[in-house]
XYZ file of C-alpha atoms in Angstrom:
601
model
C -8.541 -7.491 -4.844
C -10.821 -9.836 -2.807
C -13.870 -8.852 -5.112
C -11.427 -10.144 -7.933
C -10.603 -12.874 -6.878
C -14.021 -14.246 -5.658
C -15.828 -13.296 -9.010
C -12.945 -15.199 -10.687
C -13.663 -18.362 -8.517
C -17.699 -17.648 -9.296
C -16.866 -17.655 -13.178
C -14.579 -20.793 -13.047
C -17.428 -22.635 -11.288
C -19.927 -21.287 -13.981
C -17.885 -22.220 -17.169
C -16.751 -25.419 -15.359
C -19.643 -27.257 -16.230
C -19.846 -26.092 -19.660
C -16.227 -26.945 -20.726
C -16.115 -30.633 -19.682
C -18.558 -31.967 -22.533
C -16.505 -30.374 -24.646
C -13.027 -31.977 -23.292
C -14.480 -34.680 -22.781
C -16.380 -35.853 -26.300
C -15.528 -38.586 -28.699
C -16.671 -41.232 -31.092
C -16.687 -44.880 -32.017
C -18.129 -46.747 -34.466
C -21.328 -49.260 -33.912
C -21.239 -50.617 -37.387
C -19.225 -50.878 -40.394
C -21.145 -52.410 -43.789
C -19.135 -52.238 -47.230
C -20.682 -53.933 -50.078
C -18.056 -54.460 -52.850
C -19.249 -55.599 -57.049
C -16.501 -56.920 -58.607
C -17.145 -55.318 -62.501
C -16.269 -57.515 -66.051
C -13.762 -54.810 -66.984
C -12.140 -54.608 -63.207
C -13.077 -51.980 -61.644
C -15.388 -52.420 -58.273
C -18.049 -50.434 -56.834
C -17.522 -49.781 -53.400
C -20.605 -48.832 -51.101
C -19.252 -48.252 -47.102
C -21.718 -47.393 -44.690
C -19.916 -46.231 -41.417
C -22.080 -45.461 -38.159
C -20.792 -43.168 -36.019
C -21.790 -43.336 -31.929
C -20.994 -39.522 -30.938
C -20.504 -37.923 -27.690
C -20.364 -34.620 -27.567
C -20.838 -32.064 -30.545
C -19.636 -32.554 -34.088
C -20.043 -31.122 -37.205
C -17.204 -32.709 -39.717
C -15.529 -36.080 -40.664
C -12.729 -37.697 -43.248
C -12.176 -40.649 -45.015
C -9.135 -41.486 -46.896
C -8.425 -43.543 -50.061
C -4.586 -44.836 -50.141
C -3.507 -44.506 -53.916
C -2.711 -47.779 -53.955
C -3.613 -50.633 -56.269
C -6.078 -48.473 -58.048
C -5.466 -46.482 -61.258
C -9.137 -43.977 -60.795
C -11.444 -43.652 -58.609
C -14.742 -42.113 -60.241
C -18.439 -41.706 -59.135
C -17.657 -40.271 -55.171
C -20.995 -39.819 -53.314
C -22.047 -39.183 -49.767
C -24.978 -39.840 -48.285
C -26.519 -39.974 -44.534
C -30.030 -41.297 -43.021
C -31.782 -38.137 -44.915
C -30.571 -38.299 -47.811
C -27.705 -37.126 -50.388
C -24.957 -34.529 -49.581
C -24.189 -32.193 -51.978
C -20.179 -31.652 -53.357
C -19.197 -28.000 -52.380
C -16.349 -26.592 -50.790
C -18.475 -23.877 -48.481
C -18.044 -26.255 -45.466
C -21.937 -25.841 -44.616
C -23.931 -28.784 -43.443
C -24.777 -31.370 -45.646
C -21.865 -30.790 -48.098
C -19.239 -32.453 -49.124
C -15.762 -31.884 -50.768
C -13.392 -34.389 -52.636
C -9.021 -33.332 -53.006
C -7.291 -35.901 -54.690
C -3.580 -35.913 -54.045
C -0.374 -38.302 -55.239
C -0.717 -39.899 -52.243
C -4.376 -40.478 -51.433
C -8.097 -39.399 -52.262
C -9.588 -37.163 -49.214
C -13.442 -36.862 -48.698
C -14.617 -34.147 -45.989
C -18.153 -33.549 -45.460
C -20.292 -31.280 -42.939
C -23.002 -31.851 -40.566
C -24.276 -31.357 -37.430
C -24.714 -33.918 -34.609
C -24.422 -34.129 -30.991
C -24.953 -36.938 -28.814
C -26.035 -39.345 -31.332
C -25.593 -41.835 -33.632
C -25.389 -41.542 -37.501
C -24.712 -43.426 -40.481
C -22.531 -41.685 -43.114
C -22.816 -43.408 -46.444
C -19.905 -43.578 -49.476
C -19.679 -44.619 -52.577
C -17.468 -44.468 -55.510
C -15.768 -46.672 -57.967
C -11.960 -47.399 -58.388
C -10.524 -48.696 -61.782
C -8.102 -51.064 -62.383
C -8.708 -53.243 -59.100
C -9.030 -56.746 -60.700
C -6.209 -58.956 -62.158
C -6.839 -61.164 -64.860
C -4.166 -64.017 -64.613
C -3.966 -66.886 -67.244
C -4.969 -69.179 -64.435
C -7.354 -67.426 -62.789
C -8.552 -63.850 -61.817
C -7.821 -61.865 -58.556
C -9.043 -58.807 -55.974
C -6.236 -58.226 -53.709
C -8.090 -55.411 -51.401
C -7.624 -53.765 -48.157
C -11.037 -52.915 -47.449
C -10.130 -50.840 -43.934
C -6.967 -49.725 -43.810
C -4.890 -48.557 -40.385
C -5.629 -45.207 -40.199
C -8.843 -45.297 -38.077
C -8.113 -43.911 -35.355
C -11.140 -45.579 -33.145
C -12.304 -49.001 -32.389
C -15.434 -50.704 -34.394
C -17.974 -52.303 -32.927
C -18.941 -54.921 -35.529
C -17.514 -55.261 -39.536
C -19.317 -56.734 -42.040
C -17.795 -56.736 -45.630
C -20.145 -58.528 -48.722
C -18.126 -58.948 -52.185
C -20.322 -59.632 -55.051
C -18.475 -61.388 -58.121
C -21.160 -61.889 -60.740
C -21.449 -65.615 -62.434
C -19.252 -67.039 -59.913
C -20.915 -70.618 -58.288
C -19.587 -71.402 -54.818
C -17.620 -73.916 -56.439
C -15.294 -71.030 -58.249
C -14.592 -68.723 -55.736
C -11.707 -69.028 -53.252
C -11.705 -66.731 -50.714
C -9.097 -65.422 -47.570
C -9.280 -62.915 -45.140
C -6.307 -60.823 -43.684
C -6.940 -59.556 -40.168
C -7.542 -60.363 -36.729
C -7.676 -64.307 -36.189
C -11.158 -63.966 -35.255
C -12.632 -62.875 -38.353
C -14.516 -65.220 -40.372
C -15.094 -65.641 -44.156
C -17.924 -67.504 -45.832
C -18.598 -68.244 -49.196
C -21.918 -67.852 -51.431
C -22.971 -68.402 -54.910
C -21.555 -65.359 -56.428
C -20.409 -63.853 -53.143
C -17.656 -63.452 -50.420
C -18.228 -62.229 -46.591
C -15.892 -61.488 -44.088
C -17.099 -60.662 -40.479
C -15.342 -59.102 -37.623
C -16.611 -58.109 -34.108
C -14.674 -55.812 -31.833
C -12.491 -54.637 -34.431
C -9.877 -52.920 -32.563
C -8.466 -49.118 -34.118
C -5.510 -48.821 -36.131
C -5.684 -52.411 -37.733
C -6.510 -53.429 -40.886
C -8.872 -55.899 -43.004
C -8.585 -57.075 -46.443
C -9.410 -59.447 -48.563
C -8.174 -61.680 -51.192
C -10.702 -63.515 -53.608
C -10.348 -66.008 -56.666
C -12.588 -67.010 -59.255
C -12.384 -67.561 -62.803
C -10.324 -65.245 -65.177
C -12.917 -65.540 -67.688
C -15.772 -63.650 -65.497
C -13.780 -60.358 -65.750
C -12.561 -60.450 -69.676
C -11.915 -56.674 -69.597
C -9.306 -56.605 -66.356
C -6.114 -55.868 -67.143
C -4.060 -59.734 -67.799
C -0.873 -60.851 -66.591
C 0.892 -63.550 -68.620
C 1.266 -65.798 -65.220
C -0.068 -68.764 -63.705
C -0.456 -67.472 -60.652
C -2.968 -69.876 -58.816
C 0.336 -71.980 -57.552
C 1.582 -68.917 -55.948
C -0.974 -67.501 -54.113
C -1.966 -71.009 -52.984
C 1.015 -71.005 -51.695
C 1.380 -67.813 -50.205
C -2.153 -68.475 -48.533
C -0.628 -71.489 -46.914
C 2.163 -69.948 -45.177
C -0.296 -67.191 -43.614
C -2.380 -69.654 -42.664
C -0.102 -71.862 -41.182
C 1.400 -68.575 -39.760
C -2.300 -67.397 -38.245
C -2.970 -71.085 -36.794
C -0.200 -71.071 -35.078
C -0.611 -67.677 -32.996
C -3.949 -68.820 -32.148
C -2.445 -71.812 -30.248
C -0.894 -68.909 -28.617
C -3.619 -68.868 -25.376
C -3.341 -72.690 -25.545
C 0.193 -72.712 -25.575
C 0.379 -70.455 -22.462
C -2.021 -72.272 -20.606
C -0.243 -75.271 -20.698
C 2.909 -74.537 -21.021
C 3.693 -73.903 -17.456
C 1.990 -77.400 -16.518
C 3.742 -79.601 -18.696
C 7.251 -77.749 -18.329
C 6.489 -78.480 -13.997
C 4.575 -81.901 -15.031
C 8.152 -82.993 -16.714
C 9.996 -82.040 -13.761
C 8.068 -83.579 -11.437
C 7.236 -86.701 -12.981
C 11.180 -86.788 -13.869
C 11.706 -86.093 -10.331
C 9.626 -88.985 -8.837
C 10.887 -91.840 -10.998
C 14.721 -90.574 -10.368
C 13.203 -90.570 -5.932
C 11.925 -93.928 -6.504
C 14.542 -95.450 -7.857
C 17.649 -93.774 -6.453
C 16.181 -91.543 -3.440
C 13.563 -93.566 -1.504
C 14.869 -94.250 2.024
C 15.202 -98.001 3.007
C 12.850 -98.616 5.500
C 13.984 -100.237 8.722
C 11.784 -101.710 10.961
C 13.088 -102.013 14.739
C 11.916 -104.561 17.481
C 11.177 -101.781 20.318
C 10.470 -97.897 19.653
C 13.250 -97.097 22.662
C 16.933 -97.643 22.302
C 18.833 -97.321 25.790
C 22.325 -97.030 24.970
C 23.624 -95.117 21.430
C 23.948 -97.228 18.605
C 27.754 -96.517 17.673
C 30.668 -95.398 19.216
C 31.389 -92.298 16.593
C 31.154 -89.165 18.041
C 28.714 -86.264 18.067
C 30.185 -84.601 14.806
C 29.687 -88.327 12.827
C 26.354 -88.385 14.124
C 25.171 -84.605 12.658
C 26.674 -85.960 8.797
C 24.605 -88.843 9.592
C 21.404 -86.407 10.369
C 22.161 -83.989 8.125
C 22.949 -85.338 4.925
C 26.940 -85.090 5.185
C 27.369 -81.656 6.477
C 27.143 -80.864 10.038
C 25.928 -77.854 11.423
C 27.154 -75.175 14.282
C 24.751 -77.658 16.644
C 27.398 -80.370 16.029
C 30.293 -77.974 16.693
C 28.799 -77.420 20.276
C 27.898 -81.015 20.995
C 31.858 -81.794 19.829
C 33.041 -79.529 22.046
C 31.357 -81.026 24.923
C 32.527 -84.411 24.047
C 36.204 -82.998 23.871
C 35.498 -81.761 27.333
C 34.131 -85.083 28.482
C 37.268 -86.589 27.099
C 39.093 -84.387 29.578
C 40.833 -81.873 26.453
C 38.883 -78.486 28.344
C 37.130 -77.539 31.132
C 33.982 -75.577 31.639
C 33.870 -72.821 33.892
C 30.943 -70.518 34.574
C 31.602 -66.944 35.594
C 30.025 -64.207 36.630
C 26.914 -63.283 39.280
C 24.496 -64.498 36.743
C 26.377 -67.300 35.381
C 25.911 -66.766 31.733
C 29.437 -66.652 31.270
C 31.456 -69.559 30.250
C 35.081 -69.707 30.113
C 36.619 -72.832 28.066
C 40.427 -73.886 29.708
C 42.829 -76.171 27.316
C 44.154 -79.284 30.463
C 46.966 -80.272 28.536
C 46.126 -83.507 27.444
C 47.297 -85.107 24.429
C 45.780 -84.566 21.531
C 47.709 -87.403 19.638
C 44.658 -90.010 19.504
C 41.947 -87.675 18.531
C 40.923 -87.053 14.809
C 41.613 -84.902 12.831
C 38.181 -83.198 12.930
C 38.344 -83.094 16.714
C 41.672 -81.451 16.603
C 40.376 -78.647 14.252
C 37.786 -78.120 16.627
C 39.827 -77.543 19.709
C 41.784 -75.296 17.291
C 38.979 -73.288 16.377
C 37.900 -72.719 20.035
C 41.170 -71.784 21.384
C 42.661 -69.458 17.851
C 42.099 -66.410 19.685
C 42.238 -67.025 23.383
C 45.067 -66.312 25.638
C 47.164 -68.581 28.465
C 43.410 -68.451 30.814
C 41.269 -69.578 27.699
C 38.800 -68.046 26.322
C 35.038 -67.423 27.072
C 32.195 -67.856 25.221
C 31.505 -63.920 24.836
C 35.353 -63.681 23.484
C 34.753 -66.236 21.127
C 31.882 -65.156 19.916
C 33.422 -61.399 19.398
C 36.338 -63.278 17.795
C 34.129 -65.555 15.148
C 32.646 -62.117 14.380
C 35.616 -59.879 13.956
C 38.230 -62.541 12.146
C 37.209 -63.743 8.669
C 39.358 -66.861 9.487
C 36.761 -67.799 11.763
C 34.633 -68.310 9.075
C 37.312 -70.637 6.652
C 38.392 -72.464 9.728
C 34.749 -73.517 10.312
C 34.227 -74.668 7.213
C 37.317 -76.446 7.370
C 36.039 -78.544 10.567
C 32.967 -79.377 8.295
C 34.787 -80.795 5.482
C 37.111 -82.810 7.702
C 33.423 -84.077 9.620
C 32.633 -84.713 6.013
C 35.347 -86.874 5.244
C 35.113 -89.078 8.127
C 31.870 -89.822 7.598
C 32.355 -90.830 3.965
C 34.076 -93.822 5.717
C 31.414 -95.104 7.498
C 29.653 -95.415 4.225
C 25.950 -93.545 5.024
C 25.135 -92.394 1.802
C 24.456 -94.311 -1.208
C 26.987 -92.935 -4.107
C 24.720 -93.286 -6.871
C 21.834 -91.744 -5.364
C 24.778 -88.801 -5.111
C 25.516 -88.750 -9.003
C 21.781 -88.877 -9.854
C 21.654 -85.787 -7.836
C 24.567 -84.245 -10.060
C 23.294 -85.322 -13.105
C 19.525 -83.610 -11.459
C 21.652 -80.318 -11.599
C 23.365 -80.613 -14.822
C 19.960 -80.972 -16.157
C 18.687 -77.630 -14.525
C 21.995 -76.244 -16.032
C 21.016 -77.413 -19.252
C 17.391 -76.197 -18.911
C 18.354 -72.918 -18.076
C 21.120 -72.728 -20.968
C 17.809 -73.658 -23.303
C 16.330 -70.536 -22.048
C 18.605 -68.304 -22.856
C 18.498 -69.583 -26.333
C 15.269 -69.459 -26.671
C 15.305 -65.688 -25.895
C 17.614 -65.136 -28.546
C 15.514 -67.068 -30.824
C 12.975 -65.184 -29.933
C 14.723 -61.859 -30.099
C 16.160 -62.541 -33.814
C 12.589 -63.865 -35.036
C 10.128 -61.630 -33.119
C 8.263 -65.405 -32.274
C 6.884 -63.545 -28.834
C 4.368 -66.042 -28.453
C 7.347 -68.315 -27.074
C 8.020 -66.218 -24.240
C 5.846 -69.102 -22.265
C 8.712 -71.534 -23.185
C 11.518 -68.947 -22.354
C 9.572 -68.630 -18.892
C 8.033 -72.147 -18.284
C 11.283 -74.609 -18.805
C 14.017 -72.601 -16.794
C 11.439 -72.390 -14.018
C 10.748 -75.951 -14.436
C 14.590 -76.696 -14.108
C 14.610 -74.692 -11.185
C 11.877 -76.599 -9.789
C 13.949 -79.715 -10.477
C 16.772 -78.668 -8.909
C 14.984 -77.708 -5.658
C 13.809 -81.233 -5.370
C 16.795 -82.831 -6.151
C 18.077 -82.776 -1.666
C 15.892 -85.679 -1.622
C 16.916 -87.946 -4.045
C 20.550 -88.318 -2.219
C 19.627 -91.130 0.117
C 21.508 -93.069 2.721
C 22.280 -96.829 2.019
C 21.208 -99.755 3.837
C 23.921 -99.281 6.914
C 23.118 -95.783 7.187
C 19.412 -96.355 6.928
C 19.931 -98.653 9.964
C 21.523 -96.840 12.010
C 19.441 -93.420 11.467
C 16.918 -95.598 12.851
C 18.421 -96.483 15.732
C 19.580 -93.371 16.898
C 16.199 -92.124 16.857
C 15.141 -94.480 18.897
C 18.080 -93.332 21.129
C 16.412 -90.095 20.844
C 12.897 -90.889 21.787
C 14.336 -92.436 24.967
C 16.314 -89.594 25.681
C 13.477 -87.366 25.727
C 10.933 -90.017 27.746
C 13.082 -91.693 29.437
C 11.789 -90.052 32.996
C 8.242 -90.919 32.383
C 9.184 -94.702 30.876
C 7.671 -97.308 33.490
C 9.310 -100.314 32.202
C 12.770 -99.588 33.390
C 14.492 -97.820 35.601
C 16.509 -94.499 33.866
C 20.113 -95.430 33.656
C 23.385 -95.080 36.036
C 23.739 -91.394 36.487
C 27.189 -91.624 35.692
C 26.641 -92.363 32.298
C 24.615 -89.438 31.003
C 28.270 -87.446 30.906
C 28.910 -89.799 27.586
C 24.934 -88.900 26.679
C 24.985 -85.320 27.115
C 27.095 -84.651 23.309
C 24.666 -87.022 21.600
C 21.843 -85.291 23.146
C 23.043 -81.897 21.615
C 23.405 -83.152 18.108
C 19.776 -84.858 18.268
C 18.419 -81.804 19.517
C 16.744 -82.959 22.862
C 19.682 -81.381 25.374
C 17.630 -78.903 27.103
C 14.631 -81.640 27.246
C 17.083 -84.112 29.120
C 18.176 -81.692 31.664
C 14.644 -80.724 32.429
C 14.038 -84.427 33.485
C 16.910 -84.849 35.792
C 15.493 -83.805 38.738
C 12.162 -85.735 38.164
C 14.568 -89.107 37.638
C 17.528 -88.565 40.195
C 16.321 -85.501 42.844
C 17.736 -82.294 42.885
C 20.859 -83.521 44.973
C 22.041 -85.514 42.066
C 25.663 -86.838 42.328
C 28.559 -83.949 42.008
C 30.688 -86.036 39.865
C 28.138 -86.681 37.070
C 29.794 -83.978 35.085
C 33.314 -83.909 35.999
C 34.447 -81.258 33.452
C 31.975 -78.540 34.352
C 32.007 -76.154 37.543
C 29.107 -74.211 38.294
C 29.375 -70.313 40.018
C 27.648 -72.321 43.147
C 31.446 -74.087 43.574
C 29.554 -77.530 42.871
C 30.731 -79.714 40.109
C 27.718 -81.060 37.967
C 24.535 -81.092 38.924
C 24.786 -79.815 42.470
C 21.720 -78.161 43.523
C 20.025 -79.322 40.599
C 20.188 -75.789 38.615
C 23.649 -75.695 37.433
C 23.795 -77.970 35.043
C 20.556 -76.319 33.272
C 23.269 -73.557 32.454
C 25.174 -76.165 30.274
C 22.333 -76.477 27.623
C 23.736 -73.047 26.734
C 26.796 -73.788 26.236
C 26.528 -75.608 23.116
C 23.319 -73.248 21.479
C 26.117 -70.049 22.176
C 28.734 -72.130 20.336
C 26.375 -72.815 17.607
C 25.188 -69.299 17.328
C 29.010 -68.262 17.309
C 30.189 -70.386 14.170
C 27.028 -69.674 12.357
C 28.181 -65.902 12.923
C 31.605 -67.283 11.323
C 30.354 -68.641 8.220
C 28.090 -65.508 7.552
C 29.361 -63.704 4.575
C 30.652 -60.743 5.571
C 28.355 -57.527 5.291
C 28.865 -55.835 2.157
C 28.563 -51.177 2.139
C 28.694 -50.812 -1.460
C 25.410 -53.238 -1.865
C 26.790 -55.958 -3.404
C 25.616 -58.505 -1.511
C 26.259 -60.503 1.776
C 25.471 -60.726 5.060
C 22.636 -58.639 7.155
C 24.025 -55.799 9.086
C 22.785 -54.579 12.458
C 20.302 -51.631 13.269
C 21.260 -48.617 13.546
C 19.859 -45.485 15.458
C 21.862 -43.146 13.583
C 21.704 -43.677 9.826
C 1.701 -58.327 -41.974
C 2.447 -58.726 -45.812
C 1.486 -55.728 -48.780
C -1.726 -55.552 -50.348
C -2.441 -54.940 -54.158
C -5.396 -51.967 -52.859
C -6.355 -50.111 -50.085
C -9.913 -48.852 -49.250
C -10.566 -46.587 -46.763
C -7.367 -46.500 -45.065
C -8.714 -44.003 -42.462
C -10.734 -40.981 -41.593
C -11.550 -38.963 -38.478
C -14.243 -36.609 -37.288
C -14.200 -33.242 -34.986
């Protein structure tokens, strides 16, 4: 059995070798020449010289005449290089056979090539292929039809019309839009490189009737007509070749119109004011609003979970909670309602308290709890977002935000509504009239819109008072975060960092400011600087200098606890929502048709 099986393996490798040229050959053609002669009683000689680039053995090859536009075809030779084939149906080189059916005229013809190229020559002459019109005479023909099965290098077609000047011939080619036709005293050529398999050339010529008295007439002016019909392809053929043109710049102009749309909507209705202050520092904040106010201001009328943890801390400096720490390692905080009245707070203020305290018990509730609570309770999520819209419409009070900058912004997205309506209308355009070549639009001007309505955040600006005091609270910023390395005056009254400490949160710069108090006040800093938080050391404040760097994390764990809230919850079926955690586990008719196609084997 091993013998078997090893001689089988030899063999294989033996006929391998053998058996790929043969899998493997196939044919193209270099050159295509027809020369066409246009006869007085209209019929036309047709001469097509077809050379073949072979790889690999062959020894036969087809051509087919659609019966179409023709009434007889007479005079069939073939021909190569050496000379004339001979008409015989023994299927021996250098013969040829002709079977002429309803449908079509089929030439085979024998040889023997390998490897090489050859020119195969045919020529015969079809009746009936001229139309004499009262206005002028007409050859209507499909010189290569779409039955090659093979690409062709170069095409060159010559039709010879005797008596004609340049002057009386009119002349159109059907085809790819990179063939060209010329015109000659007496003569039409049509040229096409690369002509690519399966697709067709023809030609339509005009000259005068009187040139071919024996054609068959048709009582018809036709010249209007096919001067017409001429026009449409050609209007039809100049437009697809704008079709690279159109898709190179489509996609510029569509973005070029949104963003030059974009900037003259910023400069007139979203360009910040500029406001120019008399010293880069500001010591004290600029307004008495509180932390919440401030994040609208920042953040364009929304605030964020950083604001809910910087209100909190303000509520607690108000003396509405305490702040405990907990725990050997102190990263447990435990929030404790005092009692006080809530009756002069607003509304916003009084949501957030609300939100804090929903699911704690008579002892509070600590940050852990709260956090597991924000996750676990969809309310958490609606009762956030409730806070923000009440934060929302305080601020609108204060007047920060210039209202028509807003509606320019609406009418920004209205616009990319519109824009994206167009393209859907445009696909059904181009669905119900096949016009592909305006995909670029269909892809170009919704993108565009959506481009616009990216950039439309910044064209909502803040007015003149809002403008102001942005400014100065970032200068009430940069001081917070220098103020232990500014030499010009001494940092303020520890005391009043407790009413700094929320703003601080909200600008981002918390952590930074507690980091500097022991370079500014020593590590023994005063024990009542932060009345409403106790430390695990039993110090109030700052005692020991380290417990108060435990607050900054107060208000990031509050932050990171509403922004858990407001997290769509996570979806199983896939539909969409929020991440989940890890797991372990888990072309118009043609009055003829030459050869319409033709293989080889």
């Amino acid at each position: 059995m091993q013998r078997v099986v090893i001689f089988l393996c030899i063999g294989l490798l033996a006929v391998g070798p053998l058996a790929a040229p043969a899998s493997a050959k196939s044919y193209f053609f270099t050159r295509v020449a027809i020369d066409a002669h246009a006869n007085p009683d209209g019929s036309m000689w047709i001469t097509e010289r077809r050379t073949y680039k072979f790889n690999g053995s062959f020894s036969w090859a087809t051509y087919a005449l659609e019966r179409r536009g023709w009434s007889d075809v007479t005079d069939i030779s073939l021909a190569d290089e050496s000379g004339r084939y001979t008409a015989a149906s023994t299927g021996t080189p250098r013969t040829y056979q002709v079977a002429l059916s309803p449908k079509e005229l089929a030439v085979k013809w024998h040889f023997s090539a390998e490897d090489e190229e050859r020119t195969f020559t045919i020529r015969y002459r079809v009746a009936g292929v001229v139309t004499r019109y009262r206005d002028t005479g007409e050859l209507f023909w499909q010189f290569i039809g779409t039955g090659w099965e093979v690409p062709t290098e170069s095409v060159r077609i010559s039709v010879l019309i005797p008596g004609a000047a340049k002057a009386d011939l009119r002349a159109w080619g059907h085809g790819p839009l990179d063939g060209v036709v010329a015109l000659h005293d007496g003569k039409a050529t049509l040229e096409v490189a690369d002509l690519d398999k399966e697709t067709a050339v023809e030609a339509r010529i005009l000259f005068p009737a009187a040139l071919v008295p024996g054609a068959p007439l048709k009582d018809e002016a036709a010249l209007p007509r096919i001067l017409a019909e001429e026009a449409r392809l050609a209007r039809a053929a100049n437009l697809e070749r704008l079709t690279p043109l159109l898709n190179v710049l489509m996609f510029p102009i569509a973005f070029g119109l949104a963003l030059a749309t974009w900037l003259i909507l910023y400069l007139r209705h979203g360009k910040e004011h500029r406001i120019h202050l008399p010293h880069p520092y500001l010591r004290e904040p600029p307004a008495s609003y509180g932390p919440a106010i401030l994040g609208a201001l920042l953040r364009w009328g929304t605030p964020s979970g950083q604001d809910f943890g910087a209100t909190i801390l303000d509520l607690a400096r108000q003396g509405h909670l305490t702040i405990r720490q907990e725990g050997d390692g102190g990263s447990t905080h435990r929030f404790v309602r005092t009692g006080k009245s809530v009756a002069g707070i607003s509304a916003s203020d009084g949501r957030a308290l609300v939100l804090l305290f929903r699911w704690g018990g008579g002892s509070g509730i600590t940050d852990r709890e709260f956090r597991s609570a924000a996750w676990r309770h969809a309310d958490a999520g609606r009762m956030f977002k409730d806070w923000q819209r009440a934060v929302e419409t305080e601020a609108k009070s204060y007047g920060f935000f210039d209202e028509g900058s807003r509606r320019t912004q609406e009418r920004v997205a209205r616009l990319h509504a519109l824009m994206a309506v167009g393209g859907v209308l445009l696909t059904i355009f181009i669905i119900i009239t096949f016009r592909l070549w305006l995909i670029t639009g269909f892809v170009a001007f919704p993108l565009g819109g959506m481009f616009l309505s990216l950039l439309k955040g910044p064209l909502v600006r803040r007015t003149m008072d809002g403008a102001t005091d942005l400014a100065q609270w970032r200068a009430f910023r940069r001081f917070l975060r220098d103020f232990s390395t500014l030499r010009d005056a001494p940092p303020p009254a520890i005391a009043v960092w407790e009413s700094y400490l929320p703003y601080a949160v909200s600008l981002g710069v918390a952590a930074r400011v507690i980091r500097q108090f022991p370079a500014a006040y020593g590590d023994q800093a005063a024990t009542a600087a932060i009345s409403w938080y106790t430390s695990t050391s039993g110090l109030r404040g700052t005692g020991r200098g380290g417990a108060l760097v435990n607050l900054s994390s107060v208000s990031r764990g509050l932050a990171r606890s509403v922004a858990i809230a407001a997290t769509p919850r996570s979806s199983a079926s896939g539909s969409g929502g929020g991440f989940s955690r890890s797991s372990s586990s888990s072309s118009g008719g043609s009055r003829g048709g030459g050869g319409s196609g033709g293989r080889a084997g």
